[in-house]
CSV table of C-alpha atoms in Angstrom, one decimal:
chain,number,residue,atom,x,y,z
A,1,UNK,CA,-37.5,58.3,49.4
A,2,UNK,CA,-40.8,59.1,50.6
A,3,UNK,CA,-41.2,59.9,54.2
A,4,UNK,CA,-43.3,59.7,57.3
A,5,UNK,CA,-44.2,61.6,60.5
A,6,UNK,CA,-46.7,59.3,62.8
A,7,UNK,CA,-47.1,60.9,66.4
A,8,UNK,CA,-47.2,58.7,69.0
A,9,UNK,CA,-48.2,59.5,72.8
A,10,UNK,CA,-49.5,58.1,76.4
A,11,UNK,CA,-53.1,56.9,75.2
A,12,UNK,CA,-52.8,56.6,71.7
A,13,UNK,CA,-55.2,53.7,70.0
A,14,UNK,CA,-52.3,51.3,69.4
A,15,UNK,CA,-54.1,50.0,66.2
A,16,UNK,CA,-54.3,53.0,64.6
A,17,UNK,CA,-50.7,53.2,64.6
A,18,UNK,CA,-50.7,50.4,62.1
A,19,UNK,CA,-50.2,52.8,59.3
A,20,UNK,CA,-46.6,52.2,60.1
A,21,UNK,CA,-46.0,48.8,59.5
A,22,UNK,CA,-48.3,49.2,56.1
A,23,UNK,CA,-45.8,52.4,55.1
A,24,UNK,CA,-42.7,50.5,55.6
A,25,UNK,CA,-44.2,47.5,53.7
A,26,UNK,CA,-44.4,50.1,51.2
A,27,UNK,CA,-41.2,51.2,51.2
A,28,UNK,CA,-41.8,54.7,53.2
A,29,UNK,CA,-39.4,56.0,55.5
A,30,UNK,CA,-41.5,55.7,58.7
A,31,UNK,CA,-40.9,58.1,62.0
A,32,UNK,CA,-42.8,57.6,64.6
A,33,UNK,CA,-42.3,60.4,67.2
A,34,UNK,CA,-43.6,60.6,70.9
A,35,UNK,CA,-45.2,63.7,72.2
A,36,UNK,CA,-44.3,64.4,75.8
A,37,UNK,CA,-47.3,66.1,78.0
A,38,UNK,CA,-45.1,69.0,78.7
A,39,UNK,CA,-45.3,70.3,75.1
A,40,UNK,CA,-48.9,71.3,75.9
A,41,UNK,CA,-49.4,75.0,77.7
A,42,UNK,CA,-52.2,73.3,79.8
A,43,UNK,CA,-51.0,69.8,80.3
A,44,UNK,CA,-48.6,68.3,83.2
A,45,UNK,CA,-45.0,69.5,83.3
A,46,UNK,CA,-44.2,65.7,84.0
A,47,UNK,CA,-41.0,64.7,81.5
A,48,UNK,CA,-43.3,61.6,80.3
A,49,UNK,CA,-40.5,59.2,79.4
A,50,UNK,CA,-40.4,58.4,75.3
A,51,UNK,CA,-42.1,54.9,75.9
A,52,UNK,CA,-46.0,55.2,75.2
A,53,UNK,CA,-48.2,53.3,77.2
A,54,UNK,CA,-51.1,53.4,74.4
A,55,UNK,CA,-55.0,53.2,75.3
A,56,UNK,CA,-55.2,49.1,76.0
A,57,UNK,CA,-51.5,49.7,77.5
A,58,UNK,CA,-49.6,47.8,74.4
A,59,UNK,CA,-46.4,50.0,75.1
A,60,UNK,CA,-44.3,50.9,71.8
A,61,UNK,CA,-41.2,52.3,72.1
A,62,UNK,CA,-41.0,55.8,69.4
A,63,UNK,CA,-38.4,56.3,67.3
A,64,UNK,CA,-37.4,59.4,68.5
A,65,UNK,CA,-38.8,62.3,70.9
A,66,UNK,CA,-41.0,64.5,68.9
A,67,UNK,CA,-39.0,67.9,68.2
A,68,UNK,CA,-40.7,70.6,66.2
A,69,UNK,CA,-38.1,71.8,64.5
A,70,UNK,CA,-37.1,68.3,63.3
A,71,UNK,CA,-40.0,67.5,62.1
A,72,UNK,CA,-41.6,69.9,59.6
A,73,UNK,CA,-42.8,69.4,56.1
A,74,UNK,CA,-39.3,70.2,54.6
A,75,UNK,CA,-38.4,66.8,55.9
A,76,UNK,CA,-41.5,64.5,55.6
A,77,UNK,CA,-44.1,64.2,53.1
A,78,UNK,CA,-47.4,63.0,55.1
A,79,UNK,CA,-47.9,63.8,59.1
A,80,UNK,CA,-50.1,61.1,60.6
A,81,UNK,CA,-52.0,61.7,63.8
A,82,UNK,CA,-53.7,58.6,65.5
A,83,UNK,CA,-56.7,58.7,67.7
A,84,UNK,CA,-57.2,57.2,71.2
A,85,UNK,CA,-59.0,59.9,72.7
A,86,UNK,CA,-56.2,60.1,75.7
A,87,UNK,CA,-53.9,60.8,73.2
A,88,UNK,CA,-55.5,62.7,70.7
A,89,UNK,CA,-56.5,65.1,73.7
A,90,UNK,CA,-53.1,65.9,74.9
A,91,UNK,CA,-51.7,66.4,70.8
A,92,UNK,CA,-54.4,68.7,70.2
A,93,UNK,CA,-53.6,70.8,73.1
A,94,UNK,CA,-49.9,70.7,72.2
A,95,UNK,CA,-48.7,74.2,70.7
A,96,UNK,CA,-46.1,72.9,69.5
A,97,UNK,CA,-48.1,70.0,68.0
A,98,UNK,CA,-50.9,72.3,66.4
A,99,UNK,CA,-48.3,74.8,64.9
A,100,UNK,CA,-46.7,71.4,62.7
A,101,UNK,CA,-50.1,70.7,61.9
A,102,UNK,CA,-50.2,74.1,60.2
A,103,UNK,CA,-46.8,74.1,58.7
A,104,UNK,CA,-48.1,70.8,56.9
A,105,UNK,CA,-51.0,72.5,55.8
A,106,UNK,CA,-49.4,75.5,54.0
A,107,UNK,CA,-46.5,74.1,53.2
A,108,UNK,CA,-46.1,75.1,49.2
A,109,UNK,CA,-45.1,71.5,48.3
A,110,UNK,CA,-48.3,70.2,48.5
A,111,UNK,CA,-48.0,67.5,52.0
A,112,UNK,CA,-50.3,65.1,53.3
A,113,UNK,CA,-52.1,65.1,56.5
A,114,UNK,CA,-53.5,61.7,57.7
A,115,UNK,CA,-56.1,61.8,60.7
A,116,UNK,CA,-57.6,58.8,62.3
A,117,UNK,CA,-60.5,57.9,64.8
A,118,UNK,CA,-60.3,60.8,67.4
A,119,UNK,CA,-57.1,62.1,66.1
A,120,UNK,CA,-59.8,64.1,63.7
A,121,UNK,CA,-60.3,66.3,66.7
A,122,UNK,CA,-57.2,68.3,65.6
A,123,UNK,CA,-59.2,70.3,63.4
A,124,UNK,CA,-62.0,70.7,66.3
A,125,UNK,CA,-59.3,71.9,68.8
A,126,UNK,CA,-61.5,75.1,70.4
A,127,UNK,CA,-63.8,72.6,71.3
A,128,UNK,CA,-62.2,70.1,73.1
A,129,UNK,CA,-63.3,70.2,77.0
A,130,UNK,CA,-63.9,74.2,76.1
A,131,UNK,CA,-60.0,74.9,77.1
A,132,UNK,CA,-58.9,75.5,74.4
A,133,UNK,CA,-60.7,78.8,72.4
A,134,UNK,CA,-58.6,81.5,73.3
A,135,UNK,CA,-55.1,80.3,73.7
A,136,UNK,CA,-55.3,78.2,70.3
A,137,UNK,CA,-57.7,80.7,68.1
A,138,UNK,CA,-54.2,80.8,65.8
A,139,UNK,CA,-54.5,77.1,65.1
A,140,UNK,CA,-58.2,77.6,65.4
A,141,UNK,CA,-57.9,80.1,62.3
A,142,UNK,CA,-55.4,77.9,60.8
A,143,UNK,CA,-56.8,74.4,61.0
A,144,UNK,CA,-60.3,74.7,61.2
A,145,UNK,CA,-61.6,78.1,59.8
A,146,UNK,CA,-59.8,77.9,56.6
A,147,UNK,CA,-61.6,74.5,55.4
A,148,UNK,CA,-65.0,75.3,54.7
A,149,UNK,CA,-67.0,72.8,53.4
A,150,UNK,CA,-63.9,70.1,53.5
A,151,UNK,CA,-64.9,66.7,53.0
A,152,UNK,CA,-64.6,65.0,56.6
A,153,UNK,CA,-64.8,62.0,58.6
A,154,UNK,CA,-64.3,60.4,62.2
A,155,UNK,CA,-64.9,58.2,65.2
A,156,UNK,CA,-69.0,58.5,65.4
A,157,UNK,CA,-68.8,59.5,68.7
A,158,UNK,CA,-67.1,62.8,67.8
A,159,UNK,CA,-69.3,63.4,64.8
A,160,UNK,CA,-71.7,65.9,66.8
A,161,UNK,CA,-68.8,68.0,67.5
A,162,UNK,CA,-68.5,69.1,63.7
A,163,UNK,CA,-69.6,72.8,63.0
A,164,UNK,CA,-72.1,72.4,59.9
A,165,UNK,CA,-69.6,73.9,57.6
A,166,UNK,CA,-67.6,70.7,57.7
A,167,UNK,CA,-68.8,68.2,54.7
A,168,UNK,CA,-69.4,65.3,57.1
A,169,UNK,CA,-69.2,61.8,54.9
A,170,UNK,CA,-69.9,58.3,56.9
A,171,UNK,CA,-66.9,56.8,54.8
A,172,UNK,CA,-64.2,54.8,55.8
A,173,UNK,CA,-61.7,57.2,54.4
A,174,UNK,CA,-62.4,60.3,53.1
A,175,UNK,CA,-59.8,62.0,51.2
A,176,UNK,CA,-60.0,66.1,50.7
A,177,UNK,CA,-58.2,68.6,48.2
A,178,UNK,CA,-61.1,71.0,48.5
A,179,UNK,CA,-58.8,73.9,49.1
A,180,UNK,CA,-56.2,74.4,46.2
A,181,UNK,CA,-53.1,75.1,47.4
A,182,UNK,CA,-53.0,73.3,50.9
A,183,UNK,CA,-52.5,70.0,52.1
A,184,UNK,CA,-54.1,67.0,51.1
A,185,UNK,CA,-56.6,65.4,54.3
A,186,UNK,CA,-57.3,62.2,55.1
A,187,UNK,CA,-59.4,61.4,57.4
A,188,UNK,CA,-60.7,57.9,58.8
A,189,UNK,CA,-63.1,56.6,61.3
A,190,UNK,CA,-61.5,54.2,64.0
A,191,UNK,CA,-59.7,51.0,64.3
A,192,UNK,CA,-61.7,49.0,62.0
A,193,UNK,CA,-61.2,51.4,59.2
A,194,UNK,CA,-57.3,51.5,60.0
A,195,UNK,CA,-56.4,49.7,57.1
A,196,UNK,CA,-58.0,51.4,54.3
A,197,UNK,CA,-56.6,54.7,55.8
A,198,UNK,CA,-53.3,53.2,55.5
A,199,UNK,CA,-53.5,51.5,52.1
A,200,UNK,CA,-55.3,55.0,50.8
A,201,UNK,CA,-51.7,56.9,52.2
A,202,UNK,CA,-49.7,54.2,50.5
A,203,UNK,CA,-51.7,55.1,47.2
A,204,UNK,CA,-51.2,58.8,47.4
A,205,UNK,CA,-47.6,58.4,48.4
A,206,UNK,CA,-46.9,55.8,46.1
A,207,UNK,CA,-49.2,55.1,43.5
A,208,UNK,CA,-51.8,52.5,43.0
A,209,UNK,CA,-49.6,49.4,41.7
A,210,UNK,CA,-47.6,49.7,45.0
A,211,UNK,CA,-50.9,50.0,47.1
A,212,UNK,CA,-51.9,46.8,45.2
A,213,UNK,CA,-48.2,45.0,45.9
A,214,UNK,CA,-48.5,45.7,49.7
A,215,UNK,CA,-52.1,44.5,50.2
A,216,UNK,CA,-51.8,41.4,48.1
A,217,UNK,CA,-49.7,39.0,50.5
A,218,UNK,CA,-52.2,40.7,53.9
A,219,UNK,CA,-54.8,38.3,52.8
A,220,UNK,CA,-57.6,40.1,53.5
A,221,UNK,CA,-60.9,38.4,53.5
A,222,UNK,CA,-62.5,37.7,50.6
A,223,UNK,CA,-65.7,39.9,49.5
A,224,UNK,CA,-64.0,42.7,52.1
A,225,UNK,CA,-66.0,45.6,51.7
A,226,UNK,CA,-63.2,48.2,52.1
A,227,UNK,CA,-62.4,50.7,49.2
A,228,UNK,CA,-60.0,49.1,47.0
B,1,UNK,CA,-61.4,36.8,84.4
B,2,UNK,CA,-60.2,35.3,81.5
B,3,UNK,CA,-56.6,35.4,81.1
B,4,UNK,CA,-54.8,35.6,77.5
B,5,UNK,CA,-51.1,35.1,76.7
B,6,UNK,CA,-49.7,36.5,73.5
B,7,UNK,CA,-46.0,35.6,72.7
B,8,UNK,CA,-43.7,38.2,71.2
B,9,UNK,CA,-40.1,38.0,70.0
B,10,UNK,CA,-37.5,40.1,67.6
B,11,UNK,CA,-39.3,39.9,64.4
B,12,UNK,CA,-42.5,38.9,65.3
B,13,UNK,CA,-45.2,40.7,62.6
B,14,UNK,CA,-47.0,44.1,64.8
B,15,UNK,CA,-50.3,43.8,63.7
B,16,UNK,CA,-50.5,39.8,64.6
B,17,UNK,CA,-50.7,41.2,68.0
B,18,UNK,CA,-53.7,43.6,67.6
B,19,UNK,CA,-55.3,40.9,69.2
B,20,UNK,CA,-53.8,42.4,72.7
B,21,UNK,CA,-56.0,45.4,72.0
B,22,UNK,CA,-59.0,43.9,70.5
B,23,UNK,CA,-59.0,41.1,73.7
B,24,UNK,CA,-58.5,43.8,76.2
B,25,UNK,CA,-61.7,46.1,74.9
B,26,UNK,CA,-63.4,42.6,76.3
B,27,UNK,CA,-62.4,42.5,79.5
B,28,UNK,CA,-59.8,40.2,78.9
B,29,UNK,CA,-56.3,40.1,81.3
B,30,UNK,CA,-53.3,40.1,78.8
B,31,UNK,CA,-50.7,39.6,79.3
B,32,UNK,CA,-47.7,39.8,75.8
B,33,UNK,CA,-44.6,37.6,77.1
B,34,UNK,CA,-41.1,38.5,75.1
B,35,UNK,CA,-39.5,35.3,73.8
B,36,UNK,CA,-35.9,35.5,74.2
B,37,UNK,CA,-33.5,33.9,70.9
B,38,UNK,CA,-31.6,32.1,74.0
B,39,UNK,CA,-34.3,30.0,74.9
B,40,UNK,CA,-33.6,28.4,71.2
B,41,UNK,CA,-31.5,25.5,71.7
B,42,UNK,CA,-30.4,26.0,68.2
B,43,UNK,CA,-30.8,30.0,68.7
B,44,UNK,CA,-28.2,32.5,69.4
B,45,UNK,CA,-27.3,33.0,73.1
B,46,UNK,CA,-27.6,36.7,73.1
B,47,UNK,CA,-29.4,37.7,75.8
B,48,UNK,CA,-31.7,40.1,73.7
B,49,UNK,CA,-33.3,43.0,75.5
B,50,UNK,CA,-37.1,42.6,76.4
B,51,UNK,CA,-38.1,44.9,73.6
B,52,UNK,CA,-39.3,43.6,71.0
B,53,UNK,CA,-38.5,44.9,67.0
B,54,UNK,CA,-40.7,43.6,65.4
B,55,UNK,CA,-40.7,42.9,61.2
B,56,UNK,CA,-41.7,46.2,59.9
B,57,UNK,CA,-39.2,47.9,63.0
B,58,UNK,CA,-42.0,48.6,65.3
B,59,UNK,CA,-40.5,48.3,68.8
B,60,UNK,CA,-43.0,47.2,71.3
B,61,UNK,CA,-42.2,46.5,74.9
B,62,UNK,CA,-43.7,43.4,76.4
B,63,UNK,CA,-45.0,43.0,79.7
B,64,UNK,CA,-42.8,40.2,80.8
B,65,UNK,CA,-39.9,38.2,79.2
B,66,UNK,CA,-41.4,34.7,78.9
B,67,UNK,CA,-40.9,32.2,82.2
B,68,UNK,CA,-42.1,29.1,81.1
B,69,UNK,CA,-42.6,27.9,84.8
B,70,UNK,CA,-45.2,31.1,85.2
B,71,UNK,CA,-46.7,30.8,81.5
B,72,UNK,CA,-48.9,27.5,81.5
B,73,UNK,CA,-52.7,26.5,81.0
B,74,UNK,CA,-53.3,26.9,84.7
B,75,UNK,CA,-52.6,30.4,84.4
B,76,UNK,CA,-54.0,31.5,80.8
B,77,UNK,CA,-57.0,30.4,79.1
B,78,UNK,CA,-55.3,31.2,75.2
B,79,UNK,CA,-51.9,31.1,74.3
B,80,UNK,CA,-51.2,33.3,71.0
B,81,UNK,CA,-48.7,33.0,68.5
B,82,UNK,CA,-48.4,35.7,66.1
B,83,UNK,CA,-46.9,35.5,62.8
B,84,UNK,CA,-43.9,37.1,61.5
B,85,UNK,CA,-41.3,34.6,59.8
B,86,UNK,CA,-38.3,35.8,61.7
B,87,UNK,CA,-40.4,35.0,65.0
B,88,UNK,CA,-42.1,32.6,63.9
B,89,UNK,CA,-39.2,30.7,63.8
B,90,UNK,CA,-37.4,31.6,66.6
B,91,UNK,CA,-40.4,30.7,68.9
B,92,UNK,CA,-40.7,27.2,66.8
B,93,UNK,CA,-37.4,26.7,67.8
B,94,UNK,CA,-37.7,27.3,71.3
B,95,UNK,CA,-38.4,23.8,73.2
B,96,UNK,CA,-39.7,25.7,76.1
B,97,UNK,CA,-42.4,27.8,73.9
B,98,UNK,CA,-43.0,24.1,72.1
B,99,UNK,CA,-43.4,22.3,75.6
B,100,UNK,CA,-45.9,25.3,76.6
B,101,UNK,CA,-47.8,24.9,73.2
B,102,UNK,CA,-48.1,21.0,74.4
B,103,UNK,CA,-48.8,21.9,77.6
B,104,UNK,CA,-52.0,24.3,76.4
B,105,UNK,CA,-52.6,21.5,74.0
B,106,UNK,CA,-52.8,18.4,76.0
B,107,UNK,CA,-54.6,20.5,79.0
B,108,UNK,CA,-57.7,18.7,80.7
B,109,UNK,CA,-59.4,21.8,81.2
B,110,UNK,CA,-59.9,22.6,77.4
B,111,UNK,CA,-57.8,25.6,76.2
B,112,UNK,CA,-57.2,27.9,73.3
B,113,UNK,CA,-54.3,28.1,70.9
B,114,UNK,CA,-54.3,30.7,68.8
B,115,UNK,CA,-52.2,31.2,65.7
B,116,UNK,CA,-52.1,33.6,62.9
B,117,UNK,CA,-50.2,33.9,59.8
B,118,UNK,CA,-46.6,32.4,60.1
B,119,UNK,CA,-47.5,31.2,63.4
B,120,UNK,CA,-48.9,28.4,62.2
B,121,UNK,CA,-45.6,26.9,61.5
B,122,UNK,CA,-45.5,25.7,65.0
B,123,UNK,CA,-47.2,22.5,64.1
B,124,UNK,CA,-45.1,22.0,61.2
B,125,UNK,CA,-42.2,22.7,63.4
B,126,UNK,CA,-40.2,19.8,62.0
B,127,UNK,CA,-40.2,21.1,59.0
B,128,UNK,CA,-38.9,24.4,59.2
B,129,UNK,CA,-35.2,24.4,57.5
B,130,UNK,CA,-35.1,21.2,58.0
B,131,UNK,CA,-33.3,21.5,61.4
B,132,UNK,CA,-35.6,20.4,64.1
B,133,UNK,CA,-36.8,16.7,62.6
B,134,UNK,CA,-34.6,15.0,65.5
B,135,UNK,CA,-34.7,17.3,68.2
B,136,UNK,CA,-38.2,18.2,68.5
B,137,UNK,CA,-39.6,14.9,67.6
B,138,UNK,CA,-41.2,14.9,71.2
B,139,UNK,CA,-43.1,18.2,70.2
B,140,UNK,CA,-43.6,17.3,66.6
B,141,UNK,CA,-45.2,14.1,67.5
B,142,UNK,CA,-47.3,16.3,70.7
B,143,UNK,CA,-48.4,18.7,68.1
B,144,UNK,CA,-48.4,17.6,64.5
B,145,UNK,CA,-48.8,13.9,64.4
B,146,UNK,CA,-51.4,13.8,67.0
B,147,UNK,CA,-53.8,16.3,64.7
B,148,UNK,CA,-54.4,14.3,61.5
B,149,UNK,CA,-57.4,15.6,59.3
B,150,UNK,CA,-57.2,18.8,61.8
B,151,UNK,CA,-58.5,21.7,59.7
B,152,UNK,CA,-56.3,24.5,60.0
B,153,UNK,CA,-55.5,27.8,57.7
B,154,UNK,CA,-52.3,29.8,57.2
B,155,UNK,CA,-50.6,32.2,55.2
B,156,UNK,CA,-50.9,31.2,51.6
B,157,UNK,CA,-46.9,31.4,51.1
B,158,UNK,CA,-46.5,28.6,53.8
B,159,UNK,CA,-49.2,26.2,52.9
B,160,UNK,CA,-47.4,24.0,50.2
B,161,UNK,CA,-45.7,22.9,53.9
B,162,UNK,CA,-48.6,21.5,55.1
B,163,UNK,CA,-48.6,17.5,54.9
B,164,UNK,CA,-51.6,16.4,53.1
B,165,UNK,CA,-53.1,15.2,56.3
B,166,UNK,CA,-54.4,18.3,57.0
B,167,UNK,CA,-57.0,19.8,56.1
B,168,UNK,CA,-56.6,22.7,54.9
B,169,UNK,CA,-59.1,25.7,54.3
B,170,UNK,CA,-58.4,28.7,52.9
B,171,UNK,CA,-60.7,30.8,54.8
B,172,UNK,CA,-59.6,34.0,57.2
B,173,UNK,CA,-60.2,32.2,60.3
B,174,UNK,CA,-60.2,28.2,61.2
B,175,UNK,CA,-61.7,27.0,64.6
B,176,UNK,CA,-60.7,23.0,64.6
B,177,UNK,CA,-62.2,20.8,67.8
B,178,UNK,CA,-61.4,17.8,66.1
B,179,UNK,CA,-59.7,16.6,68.4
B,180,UNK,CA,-61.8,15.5,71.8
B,181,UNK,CA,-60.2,16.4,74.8
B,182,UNK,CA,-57.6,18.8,73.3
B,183,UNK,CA,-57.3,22.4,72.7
B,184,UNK,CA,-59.1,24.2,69.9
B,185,UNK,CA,-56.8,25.4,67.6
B,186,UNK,CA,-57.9,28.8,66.1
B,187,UNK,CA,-55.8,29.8,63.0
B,188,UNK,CA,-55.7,32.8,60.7
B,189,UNK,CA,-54.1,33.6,57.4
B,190,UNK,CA,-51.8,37.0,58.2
B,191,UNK,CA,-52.2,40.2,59.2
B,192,UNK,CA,-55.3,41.5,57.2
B,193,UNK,CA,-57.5,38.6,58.6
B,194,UNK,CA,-56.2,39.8,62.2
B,195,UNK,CA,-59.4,41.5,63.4
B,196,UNK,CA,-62.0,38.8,62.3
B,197,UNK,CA,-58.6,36.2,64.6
B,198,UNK,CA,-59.2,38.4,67.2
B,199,UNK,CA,-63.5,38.7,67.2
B,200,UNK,CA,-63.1,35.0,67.1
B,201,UNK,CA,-61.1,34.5,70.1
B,202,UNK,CA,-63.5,37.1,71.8
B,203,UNK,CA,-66.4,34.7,71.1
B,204,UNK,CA,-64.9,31.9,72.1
B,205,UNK,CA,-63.6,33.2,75.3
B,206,UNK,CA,-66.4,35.9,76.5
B,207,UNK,CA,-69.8,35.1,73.9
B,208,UNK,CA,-71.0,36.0,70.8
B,209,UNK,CA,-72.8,39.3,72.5
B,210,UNK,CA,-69.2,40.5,74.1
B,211,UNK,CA,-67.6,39.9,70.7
B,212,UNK,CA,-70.8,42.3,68.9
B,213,UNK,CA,-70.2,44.8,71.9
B,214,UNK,CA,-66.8,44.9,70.9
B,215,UNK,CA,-67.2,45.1,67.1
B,216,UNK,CA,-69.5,48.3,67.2
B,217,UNK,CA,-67.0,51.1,68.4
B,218,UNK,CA,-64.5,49.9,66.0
B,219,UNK,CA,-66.1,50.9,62.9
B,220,UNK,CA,-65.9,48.4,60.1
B,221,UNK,CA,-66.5,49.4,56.6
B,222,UNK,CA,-69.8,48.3,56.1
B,223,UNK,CA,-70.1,45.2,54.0
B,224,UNK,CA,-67.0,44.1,55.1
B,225,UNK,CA,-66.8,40.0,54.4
B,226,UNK,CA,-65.6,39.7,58.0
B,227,UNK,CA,-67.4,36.3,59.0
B,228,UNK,CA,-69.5,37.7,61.6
């Protein structure tokens, strides 16, 4: 059974968690996992209780507490990160958070890695507020340096933050296997675009005809313009 | 400020309620109210726990359990009933929520129901399994009879219910002021027509400007047959 990781924390965009319910209506294994401030080496050492108030305070209760070594990509086929800038701030400067980022990347059975809105800033980690350049230059290395000239996208307001190396498209979804060998990226822009990131997961994971099954009885609009 | 309340029980669909989000990025209070199976009269009386699992197993904690005394169209400009057949029917089978849906109806000061996807079953409440013909008659007769020639939408795999005194559209989103005096009744088809349910309710509540300020940051693919 194909599985998935979806983090889940205090400021999260609560509809760009909607991958989950389009995954399950696909028949993935769906895990969504909260990531308490305290696993980042800068953030509060406040035991954030597993219930995530998101970024227009819909609270959703996670399926479990995020713990690393749970969670790697022996166990789950595609990590999903959401944006919400709160809550794409305090993953990025997670360790912890950053180091399963990088275990999906490598991992030699080729994973996924799905990143949505300001989630994106994952991958621009040394940048974020400037904290971040010496303490994460590992992930830095990692996650960032090793993708030259990979096909991105994000939130627009990010956009300015890409280095010029990064193949910046103005897609809804742009999906990457520029580097052979390493995990496959998807990348989205925002809420609006947080169904065709989820339909494009369900269609690597599980093939076109199920993609096609699940977004059948959604009804979307006629004339949609998304990337079917 | 304008005031929304969304309803949200055990099996209601997750992404029927983006409009919480979407209405909050406008400046809108809302407030999601958990529906408990006990306030069924044909329902269980479990006292189920305020958090809600919704149909895809999305928990989401509501703000408040429902109090019907506290819930009215004094208080709340919209009422919202999302979709999701196993809430769908439990809220349809509540007299309270149906008294509520009369009271938002019926309300001098003109009101907004919303419904999306199963939700619309709640004027067709005498028709669900063929249980509430009797009981509900008040409600049926408050909400159904009282609406002939009403255009209204739902999902496709419910509208073979629909008495052929309605009229029926088979467009995303369905704004019916048919009726002088009384609410209007904005439906929606299911969870892939939710964003063009929630711009609409923006409109109507805050202006067509709010609803475009809105739209931007979201990102929609461009050409999208949203009907903006």
């Amino acid at each position: 059974m194909v599985k998935a990781l979806i983090l889940i924390t205090d400021g999260t965009e609560e509809m760009d968690t909607i991958a989950y319910d389009t995954l399950v209506r696909a028949g993935i294994d769906c895990t969504s996992a909260f990531v308490p401030k305290g696993l980042s080496p800068y953030g509060s050492s406040d035991t954030s209780p597993a219930l995530a108030v998101c970024s227009r305070q819909v609270k959703i209760l996670p399926d479990v507490t995020l713990d690393p070594l749970d969670a790697g990509p022996d166990k789950y086929d595609v990590l999903i990160i959401p944006g919400g800038m709160g809550g794409a701030v305090t993953m990025a400067g997670s360790t912890e958070v950053q180091n399963l980022v990088g275990a999906y990347y490598n991992h030699p059975e080729k994973r996924i890695i799905g990143m949505i809105c300001a989630g994106i800033l994952f991958i621009l980690v040394d940048r974020i507020r400037g904290l971040w350049s010496i303490c994460l230059q590992g992930s830095k290395v990692a996650i960032t340096a090793k993708l030259p000239g990979q096909p991105i996208t994000s939130h627009p307001s990010v956009q300015s933050e890409f280095p010029d190396y990064f193949d910046y498209k103005e897609q809804s979804v742009v999906v990457s296997d520029a580097v052979a060998g390493k995990a496959t990226l998807v990348t989205s822009r925002g809420p609006g675009t947080a169904f065709p990131f989820a339909f494009t997961l369900v269609e690597l994971l599980c093939g076109k005809a199920k993609r096609d099954e699940v977004v059948g009885p959604m009804i979307f609009p006629t004339g949609i313009g998304y990337p079917f």
